[in-house]
JSON list of C-alpha atoms in Angstrom, two decimals:
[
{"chain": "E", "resi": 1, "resn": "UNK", "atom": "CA", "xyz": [9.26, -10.80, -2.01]},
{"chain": "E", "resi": 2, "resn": "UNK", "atom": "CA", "xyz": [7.77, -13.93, -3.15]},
{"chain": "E", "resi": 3, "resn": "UNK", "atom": "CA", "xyz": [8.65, -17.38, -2.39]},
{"chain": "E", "resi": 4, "resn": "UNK", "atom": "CA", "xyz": [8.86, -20.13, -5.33]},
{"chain": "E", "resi": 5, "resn": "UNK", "atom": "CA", "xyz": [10.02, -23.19, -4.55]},
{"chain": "E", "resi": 6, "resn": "UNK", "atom": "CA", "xyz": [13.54, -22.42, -2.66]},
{"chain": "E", "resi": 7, "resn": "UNK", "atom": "CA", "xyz": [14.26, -19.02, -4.05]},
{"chain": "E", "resi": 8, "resn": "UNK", "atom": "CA", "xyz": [13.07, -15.71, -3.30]},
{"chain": "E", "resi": 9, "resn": "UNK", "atom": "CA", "xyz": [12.19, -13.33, -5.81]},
{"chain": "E", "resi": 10, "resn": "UNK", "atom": "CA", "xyz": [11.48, -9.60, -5.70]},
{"chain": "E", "resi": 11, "resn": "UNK", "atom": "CA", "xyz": [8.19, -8.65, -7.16]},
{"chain": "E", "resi": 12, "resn": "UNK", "atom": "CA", "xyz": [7.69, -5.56, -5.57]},
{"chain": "E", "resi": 13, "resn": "UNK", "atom": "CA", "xyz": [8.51, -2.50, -3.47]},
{"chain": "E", "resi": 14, "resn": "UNK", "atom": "CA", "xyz": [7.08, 0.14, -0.60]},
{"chain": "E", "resi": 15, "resn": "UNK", "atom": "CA", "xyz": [8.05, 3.93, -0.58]},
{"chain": "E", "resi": 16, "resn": "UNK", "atom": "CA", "xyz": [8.17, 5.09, 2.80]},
{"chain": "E", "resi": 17, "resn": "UNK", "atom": "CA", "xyz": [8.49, 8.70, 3.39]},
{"chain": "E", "resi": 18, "resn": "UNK", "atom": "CA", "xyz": [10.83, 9.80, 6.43]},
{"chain": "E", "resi": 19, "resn": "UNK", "atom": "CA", "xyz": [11.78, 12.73, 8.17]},
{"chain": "E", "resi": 20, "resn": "UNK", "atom": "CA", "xyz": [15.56, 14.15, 9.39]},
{"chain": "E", "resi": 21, "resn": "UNK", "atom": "CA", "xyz": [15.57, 16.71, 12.05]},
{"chain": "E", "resi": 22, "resn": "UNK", "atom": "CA", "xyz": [18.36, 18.13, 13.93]},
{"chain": "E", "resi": 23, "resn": "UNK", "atom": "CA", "xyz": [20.07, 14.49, 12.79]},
{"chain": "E", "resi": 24, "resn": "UNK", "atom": "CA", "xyz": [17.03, 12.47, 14.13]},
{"chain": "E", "resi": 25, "resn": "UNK", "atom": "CA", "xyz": [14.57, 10.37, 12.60]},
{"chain": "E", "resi": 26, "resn": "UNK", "atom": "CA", "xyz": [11.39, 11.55, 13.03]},
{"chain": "E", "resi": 27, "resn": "UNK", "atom": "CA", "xyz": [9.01, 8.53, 13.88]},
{"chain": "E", "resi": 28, "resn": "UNK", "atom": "CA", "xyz": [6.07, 8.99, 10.97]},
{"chain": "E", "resi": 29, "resn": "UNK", "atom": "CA", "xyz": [3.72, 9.10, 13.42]},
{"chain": "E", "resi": 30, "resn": "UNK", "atom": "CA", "xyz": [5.12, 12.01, 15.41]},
{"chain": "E", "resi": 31, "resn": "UNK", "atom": "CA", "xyz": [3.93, 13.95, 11.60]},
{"chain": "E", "resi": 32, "resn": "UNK", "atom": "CA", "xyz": [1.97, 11.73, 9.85]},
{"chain": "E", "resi": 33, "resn": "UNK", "atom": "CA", "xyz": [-1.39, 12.79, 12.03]},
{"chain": "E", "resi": 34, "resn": "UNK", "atom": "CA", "xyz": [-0.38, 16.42, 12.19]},
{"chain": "E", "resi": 35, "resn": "UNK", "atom": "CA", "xyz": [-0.59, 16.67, 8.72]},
{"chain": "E", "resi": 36, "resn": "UNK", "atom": "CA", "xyz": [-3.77, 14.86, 8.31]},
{"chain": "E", "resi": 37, "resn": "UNK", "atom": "CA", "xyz": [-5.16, 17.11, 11.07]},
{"chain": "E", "resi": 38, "resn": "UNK", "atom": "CA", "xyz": [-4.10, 20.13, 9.02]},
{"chain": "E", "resi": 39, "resn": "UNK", "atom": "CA", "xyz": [-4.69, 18.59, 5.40]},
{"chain": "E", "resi": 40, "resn": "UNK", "atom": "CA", "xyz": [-1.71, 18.89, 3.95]},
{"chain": "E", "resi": 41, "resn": "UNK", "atom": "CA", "xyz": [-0.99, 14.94, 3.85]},
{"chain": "E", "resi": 42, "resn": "UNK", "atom": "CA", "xyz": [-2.28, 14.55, 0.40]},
{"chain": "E", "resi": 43, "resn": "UNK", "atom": "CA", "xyz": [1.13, 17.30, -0.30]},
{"chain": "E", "resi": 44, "resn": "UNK", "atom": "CA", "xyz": [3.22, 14.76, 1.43]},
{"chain": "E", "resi": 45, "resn": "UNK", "atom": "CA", "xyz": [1.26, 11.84, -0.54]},
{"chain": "E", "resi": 46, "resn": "UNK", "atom": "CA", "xyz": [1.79, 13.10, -3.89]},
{"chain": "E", "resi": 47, "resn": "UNK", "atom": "CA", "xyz": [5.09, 14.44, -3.48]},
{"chain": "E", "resi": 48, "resn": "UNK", "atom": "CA", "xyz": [6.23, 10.66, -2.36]},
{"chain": "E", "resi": 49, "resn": "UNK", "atom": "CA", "xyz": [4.68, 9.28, -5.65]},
{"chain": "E", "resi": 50, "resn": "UNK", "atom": "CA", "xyz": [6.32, 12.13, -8.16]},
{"chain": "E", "resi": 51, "resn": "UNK", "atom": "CA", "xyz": [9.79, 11.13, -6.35]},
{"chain": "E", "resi": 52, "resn": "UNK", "atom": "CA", "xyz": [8.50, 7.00, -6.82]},
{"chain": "E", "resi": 53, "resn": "UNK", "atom": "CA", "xyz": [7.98, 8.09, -10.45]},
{"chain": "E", "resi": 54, "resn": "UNK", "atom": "CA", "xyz": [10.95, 10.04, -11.14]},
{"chain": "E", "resi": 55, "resn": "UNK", "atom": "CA", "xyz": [12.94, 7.28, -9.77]},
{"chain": "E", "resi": 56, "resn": "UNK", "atom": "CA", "xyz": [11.48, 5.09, -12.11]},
{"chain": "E", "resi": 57, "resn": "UNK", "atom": "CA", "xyz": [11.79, 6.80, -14.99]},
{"chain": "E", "resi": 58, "resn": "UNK", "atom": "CA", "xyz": [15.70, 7.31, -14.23]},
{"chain": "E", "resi": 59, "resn": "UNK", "atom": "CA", "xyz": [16.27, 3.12, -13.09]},
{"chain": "E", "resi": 60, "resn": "UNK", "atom": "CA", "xyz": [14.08, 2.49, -16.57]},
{"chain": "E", "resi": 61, "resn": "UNK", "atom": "CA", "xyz": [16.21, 5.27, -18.78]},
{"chain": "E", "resi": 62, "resn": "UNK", "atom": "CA", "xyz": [19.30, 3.52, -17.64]},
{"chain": "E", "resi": 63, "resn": "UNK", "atom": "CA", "xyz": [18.24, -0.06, -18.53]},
{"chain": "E", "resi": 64, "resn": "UNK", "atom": "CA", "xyz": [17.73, -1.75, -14.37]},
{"chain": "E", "resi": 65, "resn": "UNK", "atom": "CA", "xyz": [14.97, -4.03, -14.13]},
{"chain": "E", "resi": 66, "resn": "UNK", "atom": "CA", "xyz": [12.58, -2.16, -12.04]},
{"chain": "E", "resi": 67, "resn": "UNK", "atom": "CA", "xyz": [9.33, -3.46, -10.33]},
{"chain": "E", "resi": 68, "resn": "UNK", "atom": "CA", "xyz": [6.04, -2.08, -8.90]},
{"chain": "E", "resi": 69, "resn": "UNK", "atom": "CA", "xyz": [6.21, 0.22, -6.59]},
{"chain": "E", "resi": 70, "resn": "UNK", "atom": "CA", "xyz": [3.55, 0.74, -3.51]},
{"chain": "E", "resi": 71, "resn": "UNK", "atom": "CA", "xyz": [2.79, 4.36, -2.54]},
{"chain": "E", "resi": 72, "resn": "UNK", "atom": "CA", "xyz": [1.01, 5.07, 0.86]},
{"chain": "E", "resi": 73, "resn": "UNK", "atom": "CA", "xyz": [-2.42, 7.42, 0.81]},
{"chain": "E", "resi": 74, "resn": "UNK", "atom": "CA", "xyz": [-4.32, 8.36, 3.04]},
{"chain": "E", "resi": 75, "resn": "UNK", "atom": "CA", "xyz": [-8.36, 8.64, 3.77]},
{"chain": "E", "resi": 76, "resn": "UNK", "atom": "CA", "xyz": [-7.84, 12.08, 4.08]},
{"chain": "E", "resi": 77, "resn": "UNK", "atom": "CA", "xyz": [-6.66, 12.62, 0.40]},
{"chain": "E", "resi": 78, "resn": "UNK", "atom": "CA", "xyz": [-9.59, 11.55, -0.45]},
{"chain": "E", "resi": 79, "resn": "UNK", "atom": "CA", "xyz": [-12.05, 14.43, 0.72]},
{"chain": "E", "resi": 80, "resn": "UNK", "atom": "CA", "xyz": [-11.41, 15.89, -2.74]},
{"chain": "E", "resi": 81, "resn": "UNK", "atom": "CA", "xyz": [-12.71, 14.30, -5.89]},
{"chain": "E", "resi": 82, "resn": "UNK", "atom": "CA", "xyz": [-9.49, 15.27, -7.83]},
{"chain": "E", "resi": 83, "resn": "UNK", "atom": "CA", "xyz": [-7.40, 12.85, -6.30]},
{"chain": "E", "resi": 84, "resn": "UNK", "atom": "CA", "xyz": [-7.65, 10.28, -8.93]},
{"chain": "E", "resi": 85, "resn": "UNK", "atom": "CA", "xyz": [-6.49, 12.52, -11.61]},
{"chain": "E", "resi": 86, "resn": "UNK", "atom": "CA", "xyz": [-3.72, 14.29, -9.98]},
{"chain": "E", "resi": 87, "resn": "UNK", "atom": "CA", "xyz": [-1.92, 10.83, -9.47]},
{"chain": "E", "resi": 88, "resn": "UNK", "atom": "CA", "xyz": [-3.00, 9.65, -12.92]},
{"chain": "E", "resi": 89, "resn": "UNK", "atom": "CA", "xyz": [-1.81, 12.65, -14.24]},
{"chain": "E", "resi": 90, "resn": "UNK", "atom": "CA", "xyz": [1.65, 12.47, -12.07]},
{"chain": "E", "resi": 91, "resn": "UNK", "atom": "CA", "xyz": [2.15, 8.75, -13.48]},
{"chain": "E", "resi": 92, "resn": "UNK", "atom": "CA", "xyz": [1.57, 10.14, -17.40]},
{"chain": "E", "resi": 93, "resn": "UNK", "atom": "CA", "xyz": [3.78, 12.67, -16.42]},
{"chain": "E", "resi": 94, "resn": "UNK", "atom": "CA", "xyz": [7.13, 10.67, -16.82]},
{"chain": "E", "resi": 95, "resn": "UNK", "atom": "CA", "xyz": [5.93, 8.06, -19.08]},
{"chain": "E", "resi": 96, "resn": "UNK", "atom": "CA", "xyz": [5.73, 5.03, -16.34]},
{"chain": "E", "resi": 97, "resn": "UNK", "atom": "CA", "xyz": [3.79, 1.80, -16.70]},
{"chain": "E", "resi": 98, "resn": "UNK", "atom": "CA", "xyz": [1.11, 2.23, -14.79]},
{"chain": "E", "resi": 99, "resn": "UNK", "atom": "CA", "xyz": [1.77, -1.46, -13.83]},
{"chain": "E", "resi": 100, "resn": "UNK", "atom": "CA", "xyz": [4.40, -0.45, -12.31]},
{"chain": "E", "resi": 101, "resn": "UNK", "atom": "CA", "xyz": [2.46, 2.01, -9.84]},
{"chain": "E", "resi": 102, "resn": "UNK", "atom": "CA", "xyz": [0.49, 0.44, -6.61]},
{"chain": "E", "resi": 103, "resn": "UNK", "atom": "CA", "xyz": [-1.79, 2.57, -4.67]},
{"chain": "E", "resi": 104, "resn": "UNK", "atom": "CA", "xyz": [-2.28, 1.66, -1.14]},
{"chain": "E", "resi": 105, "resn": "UNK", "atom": "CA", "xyz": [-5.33, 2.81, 1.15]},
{"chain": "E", "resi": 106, "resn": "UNK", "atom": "CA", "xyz": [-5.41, 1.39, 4.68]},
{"chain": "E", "resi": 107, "resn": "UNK", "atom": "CA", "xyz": [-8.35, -0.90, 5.73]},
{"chain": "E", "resi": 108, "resn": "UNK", "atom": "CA", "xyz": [-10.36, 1.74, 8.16]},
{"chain": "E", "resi": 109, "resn": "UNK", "atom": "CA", "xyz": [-10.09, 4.25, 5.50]},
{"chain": "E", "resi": 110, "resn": "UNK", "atom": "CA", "xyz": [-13.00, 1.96, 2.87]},
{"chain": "E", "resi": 111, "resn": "UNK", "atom": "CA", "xyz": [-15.19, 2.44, 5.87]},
{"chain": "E", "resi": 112, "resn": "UNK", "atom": "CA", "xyz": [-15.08, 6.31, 6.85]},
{"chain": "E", "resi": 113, "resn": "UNK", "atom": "CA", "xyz": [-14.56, 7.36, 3.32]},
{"chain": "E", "resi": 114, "resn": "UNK", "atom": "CA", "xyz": [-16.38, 3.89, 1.32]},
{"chain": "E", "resi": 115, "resn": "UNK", "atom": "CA", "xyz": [-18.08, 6.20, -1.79]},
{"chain": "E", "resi": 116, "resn": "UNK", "atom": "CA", "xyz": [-14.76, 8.42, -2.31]},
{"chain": "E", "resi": 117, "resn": "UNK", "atom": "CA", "xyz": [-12.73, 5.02, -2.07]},
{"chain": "E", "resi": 118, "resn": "UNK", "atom": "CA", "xyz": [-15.01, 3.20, -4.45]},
{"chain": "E", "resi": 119, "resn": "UNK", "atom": "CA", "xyz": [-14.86, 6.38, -6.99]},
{"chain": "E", "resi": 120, "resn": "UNK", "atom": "CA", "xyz": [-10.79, 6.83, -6.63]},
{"chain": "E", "resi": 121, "resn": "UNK", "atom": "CA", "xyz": [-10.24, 2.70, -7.07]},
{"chain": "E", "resi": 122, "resn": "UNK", "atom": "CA", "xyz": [-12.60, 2.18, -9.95]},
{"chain": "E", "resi": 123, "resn": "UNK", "atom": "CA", "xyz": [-11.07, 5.39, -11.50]},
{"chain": "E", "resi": 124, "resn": "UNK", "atom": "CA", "xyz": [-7.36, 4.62, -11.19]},
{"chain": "E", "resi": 125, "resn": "UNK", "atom": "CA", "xyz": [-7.95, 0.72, -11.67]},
{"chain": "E", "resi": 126, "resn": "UNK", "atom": "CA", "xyz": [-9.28, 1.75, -14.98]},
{"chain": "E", "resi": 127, "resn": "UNK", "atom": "CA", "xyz": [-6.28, 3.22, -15.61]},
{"chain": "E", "resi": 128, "resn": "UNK", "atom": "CA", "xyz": [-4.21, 0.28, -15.15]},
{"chain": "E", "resi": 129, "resn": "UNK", "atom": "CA", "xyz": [-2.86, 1.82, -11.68]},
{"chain": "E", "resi": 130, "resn": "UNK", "atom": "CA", "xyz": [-3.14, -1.25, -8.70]},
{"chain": "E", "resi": 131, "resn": "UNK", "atom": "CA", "xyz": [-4.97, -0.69, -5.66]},
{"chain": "E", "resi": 132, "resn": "UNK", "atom": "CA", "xyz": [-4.07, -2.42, -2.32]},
{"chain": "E", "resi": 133, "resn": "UNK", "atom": "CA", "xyz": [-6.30, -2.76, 0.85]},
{"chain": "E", "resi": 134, "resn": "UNK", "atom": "CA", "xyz": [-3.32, -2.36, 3.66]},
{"chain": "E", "resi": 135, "resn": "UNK", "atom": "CA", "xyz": [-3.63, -3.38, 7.18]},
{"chain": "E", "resi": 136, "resn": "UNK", "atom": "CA", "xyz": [-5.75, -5.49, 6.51]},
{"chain": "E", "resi": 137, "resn": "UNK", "atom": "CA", "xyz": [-6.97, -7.26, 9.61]},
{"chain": "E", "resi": 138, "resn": "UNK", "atom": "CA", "xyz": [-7.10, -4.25, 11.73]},
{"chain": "E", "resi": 139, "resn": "UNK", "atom": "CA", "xyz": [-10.17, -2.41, 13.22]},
{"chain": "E", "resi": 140, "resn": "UNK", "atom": "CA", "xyz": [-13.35, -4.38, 11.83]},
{"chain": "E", "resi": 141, "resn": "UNK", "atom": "CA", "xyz": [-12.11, -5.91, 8.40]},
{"chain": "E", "resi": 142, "resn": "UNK", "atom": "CA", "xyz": [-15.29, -6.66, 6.58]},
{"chain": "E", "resi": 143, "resn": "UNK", "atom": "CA", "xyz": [-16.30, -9.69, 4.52]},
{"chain": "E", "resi": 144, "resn": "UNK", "atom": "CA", "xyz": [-18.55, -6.99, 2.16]},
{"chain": "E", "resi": 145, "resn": "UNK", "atom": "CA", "xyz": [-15.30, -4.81, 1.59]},
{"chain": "E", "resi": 146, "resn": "UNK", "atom": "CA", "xyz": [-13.86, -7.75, -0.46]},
{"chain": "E", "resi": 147, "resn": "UNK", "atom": "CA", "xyz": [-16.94, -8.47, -1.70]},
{"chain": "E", "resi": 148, "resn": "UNK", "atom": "CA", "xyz": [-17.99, -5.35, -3.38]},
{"chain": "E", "resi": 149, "resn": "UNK", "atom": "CA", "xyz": [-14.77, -3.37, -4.35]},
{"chain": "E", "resi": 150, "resn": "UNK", "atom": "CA", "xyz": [-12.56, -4.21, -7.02]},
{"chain": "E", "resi": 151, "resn": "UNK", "atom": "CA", "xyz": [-8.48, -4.09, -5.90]},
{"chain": "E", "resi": 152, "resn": "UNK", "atom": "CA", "xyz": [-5.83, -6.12, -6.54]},
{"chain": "E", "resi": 153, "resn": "UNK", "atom": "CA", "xyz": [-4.08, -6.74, -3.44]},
{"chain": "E", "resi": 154, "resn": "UNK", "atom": "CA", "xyz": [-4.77, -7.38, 0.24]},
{"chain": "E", "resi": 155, "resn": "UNK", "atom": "CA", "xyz": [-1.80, -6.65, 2.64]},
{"chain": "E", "resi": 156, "resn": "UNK", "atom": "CA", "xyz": [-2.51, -8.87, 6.46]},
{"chain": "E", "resi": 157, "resn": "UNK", "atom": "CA", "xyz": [-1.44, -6.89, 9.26]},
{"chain": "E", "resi": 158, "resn": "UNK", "atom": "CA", "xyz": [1.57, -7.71, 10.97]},
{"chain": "E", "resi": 159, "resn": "UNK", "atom": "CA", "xyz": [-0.40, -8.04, 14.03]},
{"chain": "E", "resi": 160, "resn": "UNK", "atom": "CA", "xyz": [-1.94, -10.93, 12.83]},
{"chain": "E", "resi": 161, "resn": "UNK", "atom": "CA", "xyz": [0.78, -12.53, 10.61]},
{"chain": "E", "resi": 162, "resn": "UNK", "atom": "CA", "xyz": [3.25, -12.32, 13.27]},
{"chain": "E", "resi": 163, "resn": "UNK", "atom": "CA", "xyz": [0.70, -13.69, 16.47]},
{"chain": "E", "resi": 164, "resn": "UNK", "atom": "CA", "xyz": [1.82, -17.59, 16.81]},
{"chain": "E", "resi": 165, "resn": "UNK", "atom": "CA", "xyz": [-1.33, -18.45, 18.80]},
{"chain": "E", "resi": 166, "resn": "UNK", "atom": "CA", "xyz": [-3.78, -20.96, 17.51]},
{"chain": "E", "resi": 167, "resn": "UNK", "atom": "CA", "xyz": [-6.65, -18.64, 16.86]},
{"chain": "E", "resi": 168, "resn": "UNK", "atom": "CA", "xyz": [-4.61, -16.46, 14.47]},
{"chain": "E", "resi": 169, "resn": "UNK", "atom": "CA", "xyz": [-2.86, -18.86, 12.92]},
{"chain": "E", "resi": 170, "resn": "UNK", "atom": "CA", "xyz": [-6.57, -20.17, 11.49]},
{"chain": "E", "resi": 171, "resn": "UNK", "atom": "CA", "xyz": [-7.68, -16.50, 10.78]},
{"chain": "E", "resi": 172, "resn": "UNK", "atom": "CA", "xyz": [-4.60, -15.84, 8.88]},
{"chain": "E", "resi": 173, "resn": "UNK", "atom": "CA", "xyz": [-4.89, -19.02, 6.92]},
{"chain": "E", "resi": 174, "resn": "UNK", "atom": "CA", "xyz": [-8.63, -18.37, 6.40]},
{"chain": "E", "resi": 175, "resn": "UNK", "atom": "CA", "xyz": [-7.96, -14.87, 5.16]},
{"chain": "E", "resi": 176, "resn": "UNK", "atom": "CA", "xyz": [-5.13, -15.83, 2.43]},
{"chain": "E", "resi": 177, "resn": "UNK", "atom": "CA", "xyz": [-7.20, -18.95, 1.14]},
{"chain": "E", "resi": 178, "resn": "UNK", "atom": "CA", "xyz": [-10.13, -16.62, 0.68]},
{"chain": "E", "resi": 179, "resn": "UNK", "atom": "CA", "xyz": [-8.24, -14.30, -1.06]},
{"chain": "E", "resi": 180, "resn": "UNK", "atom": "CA", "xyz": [-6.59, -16.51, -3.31]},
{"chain": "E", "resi": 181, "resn": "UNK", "atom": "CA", "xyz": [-9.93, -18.01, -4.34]},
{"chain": "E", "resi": 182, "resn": "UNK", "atom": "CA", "xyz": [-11.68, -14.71, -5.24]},
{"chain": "E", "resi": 183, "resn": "UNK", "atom": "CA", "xyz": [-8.16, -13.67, -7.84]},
{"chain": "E", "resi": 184, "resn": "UNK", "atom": "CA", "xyz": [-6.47, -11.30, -4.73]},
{"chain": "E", "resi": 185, "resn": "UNK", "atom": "CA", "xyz": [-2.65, -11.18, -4.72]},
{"chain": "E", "resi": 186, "resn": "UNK", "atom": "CA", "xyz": [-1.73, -11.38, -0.97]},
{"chain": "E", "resi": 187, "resn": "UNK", "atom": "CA", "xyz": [1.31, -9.70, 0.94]},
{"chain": "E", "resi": 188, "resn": "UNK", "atom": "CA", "xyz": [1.76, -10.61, 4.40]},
{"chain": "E", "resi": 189, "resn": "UNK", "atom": "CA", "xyz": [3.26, -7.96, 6.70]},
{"chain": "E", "resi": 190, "resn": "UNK", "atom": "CA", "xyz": [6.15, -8.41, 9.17]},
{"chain": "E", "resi": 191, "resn": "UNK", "atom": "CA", "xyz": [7.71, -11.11, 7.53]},
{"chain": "E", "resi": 192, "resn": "UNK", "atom": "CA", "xyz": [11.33, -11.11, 8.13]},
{"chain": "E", "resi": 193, "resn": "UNK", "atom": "CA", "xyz": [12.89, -14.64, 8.71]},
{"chain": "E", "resi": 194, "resn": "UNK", "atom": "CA", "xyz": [12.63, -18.36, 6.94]},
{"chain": "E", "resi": 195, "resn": "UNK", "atom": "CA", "xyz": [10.67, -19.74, 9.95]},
{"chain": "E", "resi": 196, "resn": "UNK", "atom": "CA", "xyz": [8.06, -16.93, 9.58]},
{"chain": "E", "resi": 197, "resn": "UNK", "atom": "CA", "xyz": [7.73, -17.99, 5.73]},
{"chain": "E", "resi": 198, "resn": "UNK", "atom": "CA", "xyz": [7.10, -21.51, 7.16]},
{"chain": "E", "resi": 199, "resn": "UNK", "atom": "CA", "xyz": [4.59, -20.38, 9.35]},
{"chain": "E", "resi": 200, "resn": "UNK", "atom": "CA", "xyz": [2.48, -18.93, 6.50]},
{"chain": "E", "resi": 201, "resn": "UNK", "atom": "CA", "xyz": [2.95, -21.49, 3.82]}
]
């Protein structure tokens, strides 16, 4: 959501895969770490984009307004050099803007992985796919990361959005005034009332 003036407007979206079992929600990361362990999260990664695309192509075939949508992958998809072309191809697949298609890799995962990130963002920003640095904030965020790799958005931790103290209150403002002035769009985590819009205007 992005704030103009006094309105909100919705610019964009976040697919979040959950679990059901025996009626419960299964907190993601209960599974999420299992499957990494046993590499079968890029399965779970590119089955949540072909259902983001399907979706898609059903809102656009019926006329709704749709807007980008942010799938989650993780470091570990990235251990094979396919990766760029089996979500390029899933995205061709049912005809979608690939405007409309936002690729998220979490912060830590352009350190332990930098050359396969670096190959899968230049590849899929080529395409027109958007790439997003997420958590941003978390771990040892590096200066060079923004630097040297092209993306297109840069999504704060909520750890550090939602802190009221002093100290992050001036990292968070240094961070989004950076961003701005090298052309990144930035999305601020946690955000869920007026007065935390406030804070971060």
């Amino acid at each position: 959501i992005v704030m103009n003036s006094d309105n909100l407007k919705l610019i964009g979206a976040e697919a979040l895969i959950r679990w059901r079992r025996h009626d419960q929600m299964v907190n993601p990361l209960s599974f999420i770490p299992v499957a990494e362990k046993y590499n079968i999260i890029s399965k779970i990664d590119l089955y949540v984009l072909e259902r983001v695309c399907m979706k898609l192509r059903e809102w656009i075939d019926m006329g709704i307004e749709t807007v980008p949508i942010s799938c989650n992958f993780s470091q570990y998809d990235l251990l094979t050099d396919s990766l760029p072309d089996k979500i390029i191809a899933i995205v061709k697949k049912y005809d979608i803007d690939p405007k409309l298609i936002n690729i998220e890799f979490k912060e830590a995962g352009f350190h332990d992985e930098y050359d396969a990130l670096c190959y899968s963002a230049t590849k899929l920003i080529a395409s027109g796919i958007k790439i997003s640095i997420d958590n941003f904030g978390t771990g040892f965020s590096s200066l060079g990361l923004l630097k040297n790799l092209d993306f297109n958005f840069l999504k704060i931790d909520r750890s550090i959005v939602t802190s009221k103290d002093d100290k992050s209150k001036i990292i968070l403002d240094s961070i989004i005034n950076m961003a701005k002035r090298i052309g990144l769009t930035v999305v601020c985590e946690g955000i869920e009332s007026s007065e935390d819009i406030e804070r971060i205007m």
